[in-house]
Amino acid sequence: APSTWLEEHLQTKVFSRLEKWQSDEDFKEPGLQYLLNGSEVVINGKTYPSIRTSLTTILSSKDATRLRPKWIGHCHGDFNFENILWNAEEQSFRLIDMDGALPFDGPELDLGKMFQSLVSGYERWSRVGNTLCVYQGEDSGLSARQLWSEPSQAELEQVCGLWADVLGCSAQDASLKGRFFVGEHLIRMVPFRRKCSVDQATMALVVATVQFAEARAMVESPWFTKVDIYADGAEISKVRTCPSYVKGFTTNPSLCRAAGITDYQAFCAKFLETLEGPQKGMPISFEVFADDLPTMEKQALTLSRLGRGVFVKIPVVNTQGVSTCSLIERLSRAGVKINVTAVFTKQQIDGLAKAFSPHNDGFSAIVSVFCGRISD
């Protein structure tokens, strides 16, 4: 039934495949596992939500109903450009390769296959056996040959307009469905084909990540997918018992002083050693405790070297009311991850925007706005 088709299809055809990705020995290659785990991935220097993150956002959104079919019927099963023969003289077309035709299924699957030809570049990279993707580690992510591309806006609007009439939906919904179902096709079908190399399987996940991110941007995110909960404190004994929904850690000199900590650098090092399993990749913020900018800078550089997940907390102004924006700009240029704390005003945010603006995409920063204290 159209009302239950989406959930049944995803459960039997998509989520089961994702589980197989996790457990099958054929897919233990580090680049593949990098794309499957975590909340974000880096592809060609750009950060994307992971496949799981995008799926969670899309399917938890009230807009998930836009993906459901209005009707169930015959599907070609492999409706890409290679299986459409166009006769220019007669202005007519014929469909070939009907072996995978489905008597009853969601027509959205055929739309996803057409988007395979439109946006995924599959016809190009599926013929390349290797050197498609190179995994460069968790910090740098993956570099992939840019063999996928976007059609012109006019072409996309024309295709989505035609499909909107077929599916009984708006052109915007046809675009959303196209992005979503080409993504799910790439993860449930392509990597399991005969003679598919690990490199091609990795490329399939790369393109699926990009397309799911496009679909995710088209839906209204539920509030809980926009919130990361951090644990705040200086009691190392409680770190390992944090609930799984905790996505990061933060502390400050006041909390450390209250906990009786006298060697701050040793405390930070021990805190990092305590993290285990998924916690090791989580962000953790350690704050400088100096008040003058030169000493702040020295402490920030020292703290940043403790681990790749460390964000250095720096107040937006010191106790004398002097802005730290110039220091923040220098440190971020040097590759230091920064958590700008004690932000109270829009003017301070504007100053931070200017401090960060000269950088290339991809630098990491957190801006901690003290909403509760502003409210008080």
Coordinates of C-alpha atoms in Angstrom, one line a residue:
A1 CA 0.0 0.0 0.0
P2 CA 1.3 3.5 -0.7
S3 CA 0.9 4.5 2.9
T4 CA 3.3 1.8 4.2
W5 CA 5.5 1.2 1.1
L6 CA 8.3 3.6 2.2
E7 CA 8.8 2.2 5.6
E8 CA 8.7 -1.4 4.3
H9 CA 11.0 -0.7 1.4
L10 CA 13.6 1.0 3.6
Q11 CA 13.5 -1.7 6.3
T12 CA 13.9 -4.6 3.9
K13 CA 16.0 -3.1 1.1
V14 CA 18.1 -0.3 2.7
F15 CA 18.7 -0.7 6.4
S16 CA 19.4 -4.3 6.0
R17 CA 22.1 -3.4 3.5
L18 CA 23.6 -0.9 5.9
E19 CA 23.9 -3.6 8.5
K20 CA 25.6 -5.8 5.9
W21 CA 28.1 -3.0 5.2
Q22 CA 28.9 -3.0 8.9
S23 CA 29.4 -6.7 9.3
D24 CA 30.6 -8.1 6.0
E25 CA 34.4 -8.8 5.8
D26 CA 34.3 -7.6 2.1
F27 CA 33.6 -4.1 3.3
K28 CA 36.1 -3.6 6.1
E29 CA 38.2 -1.2 4.0
P30 CA 39.0 1.9 6.1
G31 CA 37.5 4.4 3.5
L32 CA 34.2 2.5 3.5
Q33 CA 34.0 2.3 7.2
Y34 CA 34.8 6.0 7.5
L35 CA 31.8 6.9 5.3
L36 CA 29.5 4.6 7.3
N37 CA 30.4 5.7 10.8
G38 CA 30.3 9.0 12.7
S39 CA 28.1 12.0 12.2
E40 CA 30.1 13.9 9.6
V41 CA 32.5 13.0 6.8
V42 CA 35.0 15.0 4.7
I43 CA 35.0 14.5 0.9
N44 CA 37.4 16.5 -1.2
G45 CA 37.9 19.0 1.6
K46 CA 34.2 19.6 2.2
T47 CA 32.2 18.4 5.2
Y48 CA 29.0 16.5 4.7
P49 CA 26.6 14.8 7.1
S50 CA 27.1 11.1 7.0
I51 CA 24.6 8.8 5.3
R52 CA 23.2 7.7 8.7
T53 CA 22.9 11.4 9.8
S54 CA 21.1 12.4 6.7
L55 CA 18.8 9.4 6.8
T56 CA 17.9 10.1 10.4
T57 CA 17.2 13.8 9.7
I58 CA 15.1 13.1 6.6
L59 CA 13.1 10.3 8.0
S60 CA 12.5 12.0 11.4
S61 CA 11.3 15.1 9.7
K62 CA 7.6 15.9 9.2
D63 CA 8.5 16.2 5.5
A64 CA 9.3 12.4 5.3
T65 CA 5.7 11.9 4.0
R66 CA 6.8 13.7 0.9
L67 CA 8.8 10.7 -0.1
R68 CA 5.8 8.3 -0.1
P69 CA 4.3 7.3 -3.4
K70 CA 0.8 8.3 -4.3
W71 CA 0.3 5.0 -6.2
I72 CA 1.9 1.6 -6.6
G73 CA 2.3 0.2 -10.1
H74 CA 4.6 -1.2 -12.8
C75 CA 8.3 -0.1 -12.7
H76 CA 11.0 -0.6 -15.3
G77 CA 13.5 -1.3 -12.5
D78 CA 16.6 0.2 -14.3
F79 CA 15.2 3.4 -15.8
N80 CA 18.5 5.2 -16.6
F81 CA 19.6 7.0 -19.9
E82 CA 21.4 3.9 -21.2
N83 CA 18.1 2.0 -21.3
I84 CA 16.2 4.6 -23.3
L85 CA 16.6 4.6 -27.1
W86 CA 15.6 7.9 -28.7
N87 CA 14.6 8.0 -32.4
A88 CA 15.3 11.6 -33.5
E89 CA 13.6 11.2 -36.9
E90 CA 10.3 9.8 -35.5
Q91 CA 10.6 11.8 -32.2
S92 CA 9.9 8.6 -30.3
F93 CA 11.6 6.4 -27.8
R94 CA 11.8 2.7 -26.8
L95 CA 12.8 1.2 -23.4
I96 CA 15.2 -1.8 -23.3
D97 CA 16.6 -4.1 -20.6
M98 CA 13.3 -4.9 -19.1
D99 CA 14.7 -8.0 -17.2
G100 CA 14.4 -6.2 -13.9
A101 CA 10.8 -4.9 -14.4
L102 CA 8.7 -4.9 -11.3
P103 CA 5.0 -5.5 -11.5
F104 CA 4.1 -3.7 -8.3
D105 CA 6.4 -1.1 -6.7
G106 CA 6.9 2.6 -6.0
P107 CA 7.5 4.5 -9.2
E108 CA 9.9 6.7 -7.2
L109 CA 12.4 3.9 -7.8
D110 CA 12.5 4.6 -11.5
L111 CA 12.9 8.3 -10.8
G112 CA 15.9 7.5 -8.6
K113 CA 17.4 5.5 -11.5
M114 CA 17.0 8.4 -13.8
F115 CA 18.7 10.7 -11.3
Q116 CA 21.5 8.1 -11.4
S117 CA 22.2 9.3 -14.9
L118 CA 21.4 12.9 -14.1
V119 CA 23.6 13.5 -11.1
S120 CA 25.6 10.5 -10.0
G121 CA 28.0 10.1 -12.9
Y122 CA 27.6 6.3 -12.5
E123 CA 28.0 5.7 -16.2
R124 CA 31.5 7.1 -16.0
W125 CA 33.0 5.9 -12.7
S126 CA 31.4 2.4 -12.9
R127 CA 33.8 1.7 -15.8
V128 CA 36.9 2.7 -13.8
G129 CA 38.3 -0.2 -11.8
N130 CA 40.5 1.7 -9.3
T131 CA 42.1 5.0 -8.3
L132 CA 38.6 6.5 -7.8
C133 CA 39.0 7.3 -4.0
V134 CA 41.8 7.7 -1.6
Y135 CA 41.2 7.6 2.2
Q136 CA 43.5 10.1 3.9
G137 CA 42.6 9.5 7.6
E138 CA 39.9 10.8 9.8
D139 CA 41.0 14.5 9.8
S140 CA 41.3 14.8 6.0
G141 CA 38.7 12.2 5.0
L142 CA 38.4 11.1 1.4
S143 CA 39.6 12.5 -1.9
A144 CA 37.5 11.3 -4.8
R145 CA 37.7 11.8 -8.5
Q146 CA 34.9 14.3 -9.4
L147 CA 33.2 12.1 -11.9
W148 CA 29.7 13.2 -10.8
S149 CA 28.2 16.5 -11.8
E150 CA 25.0 18.5 -11.7
P151 CA 22.8 19.1 -14.7
S152 CA 21.8 22.6 -15.6
Q153 CA 19.0 24.2 -13.6
A154 CA 16.8 24.2 -16.8
E155 CA 17.4 20.4 -17.4
L156 CA 16.6 19.6 -13.7
E157 CA 13.4 21.6 -13.7
Q158 CA 12.3 20.0 -17.0
V159 CA 12.9 16.5 -15.7
C160 CA 11.3 17.2 -12.3
G161 CA 8.3 18.9 -14.0
L162 CA 7.7 15.8 -16.1
W163 CA 8.0 13.4 -13.2
A164 CA 5.7 15.6 -11.0
D165 CA 2.9 14.8 -13.5
V166 CA 3.7 11.1 -13.4
L167 CA 3.9 10.9 -9.6
G168 CA 1.1 13.3 -8.8
C169 CA 3.3 15.6 -6.7
S170 CA 5.0 19.0 -7.0
A171 CA 8.3 19.5 -8.9
Q172 CA 10.0 20.3 -5.6
D173 CA 8.9 16.9 -4.2
A174 CA 10.0 15.2 -7.4
S175 CA 13.5 16.7 -6.9
L176 CA 13.6 15.6 -3.3
K177 CA 12.5 12.1 -4.3
G178 CA 15.1 11.9 -7.0
R179 CA 18.0 12.8 -4.7
F180 CA 16.8 10.5 -2.0
F181 CA 16.1 7.4 -4.1
V182 CA 19.3 7.7 -6.2
G183 CA 21.1 7.7 -2.8
E184 CA 19.3 4.7 -1.5
H185 CA 19.9 2.9 -4.8
L186 CA 23.7 3.5 -4.6
I187 CA 23.9 2.0 -1.2
R188 CA 21.6 -1.0 -1.7
M189 CA 22.5 -2.1 -5.2
V190 CA 25.7 -0.9 -6.7
P191 CA 28.3 -2.3 -4.2
F192 CA 26.7 -5.8 -4.3
R193 CA 27.0 -6.2 -8.1
R194 CA 29.3 -8.8 -9.5
K195 CA 32.7 -7.5 -10.4
C196 CA 32.2 -4.3 -8.3
S197 CA 35.6 -3.3 -6.9
V198 CA 36.1 -1.9 -3.4
D199 CA 37.0 1.4 -5.1
Q200 CA 33.7 1.5 -7.0
A201 CA 31.8 0.6 -3.8
T202 CA 33.5 3.5 -2.0
M203 CA 32.6 5.9 -4.9
A204 CA 29.0 4.7 -4.6
L205 CA 28.9 5.7 -0.9
V206 CA 30.7 9.0 -1.7
V207 CA 28.0 10.0 -4.3
A208 CA 25.2 8.7 -2.0
T209 CA 26.6 10.9 0.8
V210 CA 26.4 13.9 -1.5
Q211 CA 22.9 13.2 -2.7
F212 CA 21.5 12.4 0.7
A213 CA 23.0 15.7 1.9
E214 CA 21.2 17.5 -0.9
A215 CA 17.9 15.8 0.1
R216 CA 18.5 16.6 3.7
A217 CA 18.8 20.3 2.9
M218 CA 15.4 20.2 1.3
V219 CA 13.5 19.0 4.4
E220 CA 12.8 20.8 7.6
S221 CA 15.0 19.3 10.3
P222 CA 13.4 18.1 13.5
W223 CA 14.7 20.1 16.5
F224 CA 16.5 17.2 18.1
T225 CA 18.7 16.7 15.0
K226 CA 20.0 20.3 15.4
V227 CA 21.1 19.8 19.0
D228 CA 24.3 18.2 20.2
I229 CA 24.4 17.6 24.0
Y230 CA 27.8 18.1 25.7
A231 CA 28.8 17.0 29.2
D232 CA 30.2 19.9 31.3
G233 CA 32.4 19.2 34.3
A234 CA 35.8 18.3 35.7
E235 CA 35.2 14.9 37.2
I236 CA 37.1 12.4 35.0
S237 CA 35.5 9.5 36.8
K238 CA 32.1 10.3 35.3
V239 CA 33.3 10.5 31.7
R240 CA 33.0 6.8 30.9
T241 CA 29.5 6.6 32.3
C242 CA 28.1 9.4 30.2
P243 CA 24.9 8.5 28.2
S244 CA 25.4 7.6 24.5
Y245 CA 23.5 10.8 23.5
V246 CA 26.4 12.9 24.8
K247 CA 28.3 14.2 21.7
G248 CA 31.1 16.1 23.3
F249 CA 32.7 17.4 26.5
T250 CA 33.6 20.8 27.9
T251 CA 35.2 22.1 31.1
N252 CA 36.7 25.4 32.4
P253 CA 39.2 26.6 35.0
S254 CA 36.4 27.4 37.5
L255 CA 35.1 23.9 37.5
C256 CA 38.7 22.5 37.7
R257 CA 39.5 24.8 40.7
A258 CA 36.3 23.6 42.4
A259 CA 37.4 20.0 41.8
G260 CA 40.7 20.7 43.5
I261 CA 42.8 20.3 40.3
T262 CA 46.3 21.9 40.6
D263 CA 48.0 20.7 37.4
Y264 CA 45.8 21.8 34.6
Q265 CA 47.8 20.4 31.7
A266 CA 48.1 17.0 33.4
F267 CA 44.4 17.0 34.0
C268 CA 43.7 17.7 30.3
A269 CA 46.0 14.9 29.2
K270 CA 44.4 12.4 31.7
F271 CA 40.9 13.5 30.5
L272 CA 41.8 12.6 26.9
E273 CA 43.4 9.2 28.0
T274 CA 40.1 8.4 29.7
L275 CA 38.0 8.6 26.5
E276 CA 37.4 5.3 24.9
G277 CA 35.4 3.8 21.9
P278 CA 33.2 6.4 20.2
Q279 CA 34.2 9.1 22.8
K280 CA 37.7 9.3 21.2
G281 CA 36.4 11.1 18.2
M282 CA 34.2 13.6 20.1
P283 CA 35.1 17.2 20.5
I284 CA 36.4 18.3 23.9
S285 CA 36.9 22.0 25.0
F286 CA 39.7 23.0 27.4
E287 CA 39.8 26.7 28.3
V288 CA 42.8 29.0 28.7
F289 CA 43.1 30.5 32.1
A290 CA 45.4 33.5 31.4
D291 CA 43.8 37.0 31.0
D292 CA 46.4 38.7 28.8
L293 CA 46.3 37.9 25.1
P294 CA 50.0 36.9 24.6
T295 CA 49.8 34.3 27.4
M296 CA 46.4 33.2 26.2
E297 CA 48.0 32.5 22.8
K298 CA 50.8 30.4 24.3
Q299 CA 48.3 28.4 26.4
A300 CA 46.0 27.9 23.4
L301 CA 48.8 26.4 21.3
T302 CA 49.9 24.1 24.1
L303 CA 46.3 22.8 24.6
S304 CA 45.7 22.4 20.9
R305 CA 48.6 20.0 20.7
L306 CA 47.1 17.6 23.2
G307 CA 44.8 15.9 20.7
R308 CA 43.0 16.3 17.4
G309 CA 39.6 16.5 19.1
V310 CA 40.6 19.4 21.3
F311 CA 38.9 22.8 21.0
V312 CA 40.5 25.6 22.9
K313 CA 38.0 27.8 24.8
I314 CA 38.8 31.5 24.6
P315 CA 36.5 34.2 26.1
V316 CA 35.4 36.7 23.5
V317 CA 36.7 39.5 25.8
N318 CA 39.0 39.3 28.8
T319 CA 38.3 40.6 32.3
Q320 CA 39.3 44.1 31.2
G321 CA 36.8 44.1 28.3
V322 CA 39.5 43.8 25.6
S323 CA 38.3 41.8 22.5
T324 CA 40.1 38.6 21.7
C325 CA 39.0 38.6 18.0
S326 CA 42.5 39.4 16.8
L327 CA 43.9 36.5 18.8
I328 CA 41.1 34.2 17.6
E329 CA 41.9 35.1 14.0
R330 CA 45.6 34.3 14.4
L331 CA 44.9 31.0 16.1
S332 CA 42.4 29.8 13.6
R333 CA 44.7 30.7 10.8
A334 CA 47.3 28.4 12.5
G335 CA 44.8 25.5 12.5
V336 CA 43.7 25.7 16.1
K337 CA 40.2 24.6 16.7
I338 CA 38.5 27.2 18.8
N339 CA 35.5 27.4 21.1
V340 CA 34.7 31.1 21.6
T341 CA 33.0 31.4 25.0
A342 CA 31.0 33.9 27.0
V343 CA 29.4 35.5 24.0
F344 CA 26.6 37.8 25.0
T345 CA 25.9 40.3 22.2
K346 CA 25.3 40.5 18.5
Q347 CA 28.2 42.9 18.1
Q348 CA 30.5 40.2 19.5
I349 CA 29.1 37.7 17.0
D350 CA 29.7 40.2 14.2
G351 CA 33.3 40.7 15.3
L352 CA 33.8 36.9 15.3
A353 CA 32.3 36.6 11.8
K354 CA 34.9 39.0 10.5
A355 CA 37.7 37.1 12.4
F356 CA 36.7 33.9 10.8
S357 CA 35.7 35.1 7.3
P358 CA 39.2 35.1 5.7
H359 CA 39.5 31.4 6.1
N360 CA 38.8 28.7 3.6
D361 CA 35.9 26.3 4.1
G362 CA 36.5 23.5 6.5
F363 CA 38.0 25.2 9.6
S364 CA 36.4 24.1 12.9
A365 CA 35.0 26.5 15.5
I366 CA 32.3 26.7 18.1
V367 CA 30.7 29.9 19.2
S368 CA 29.2 29.6 22.7
V369 CA 26.3 32.1 23.2
F370 CA 25.3 32.4 26.8
C371 CA 21.5 32.5 26.1
G372 CA 20.5 31.5 29.7
R373 CA 22.5 34.3 31.3
I374 CA 21.2 36.8 28.7
S375 CA 17.7 35.8 29.6
D376 CA 18.4 36.2 33.3

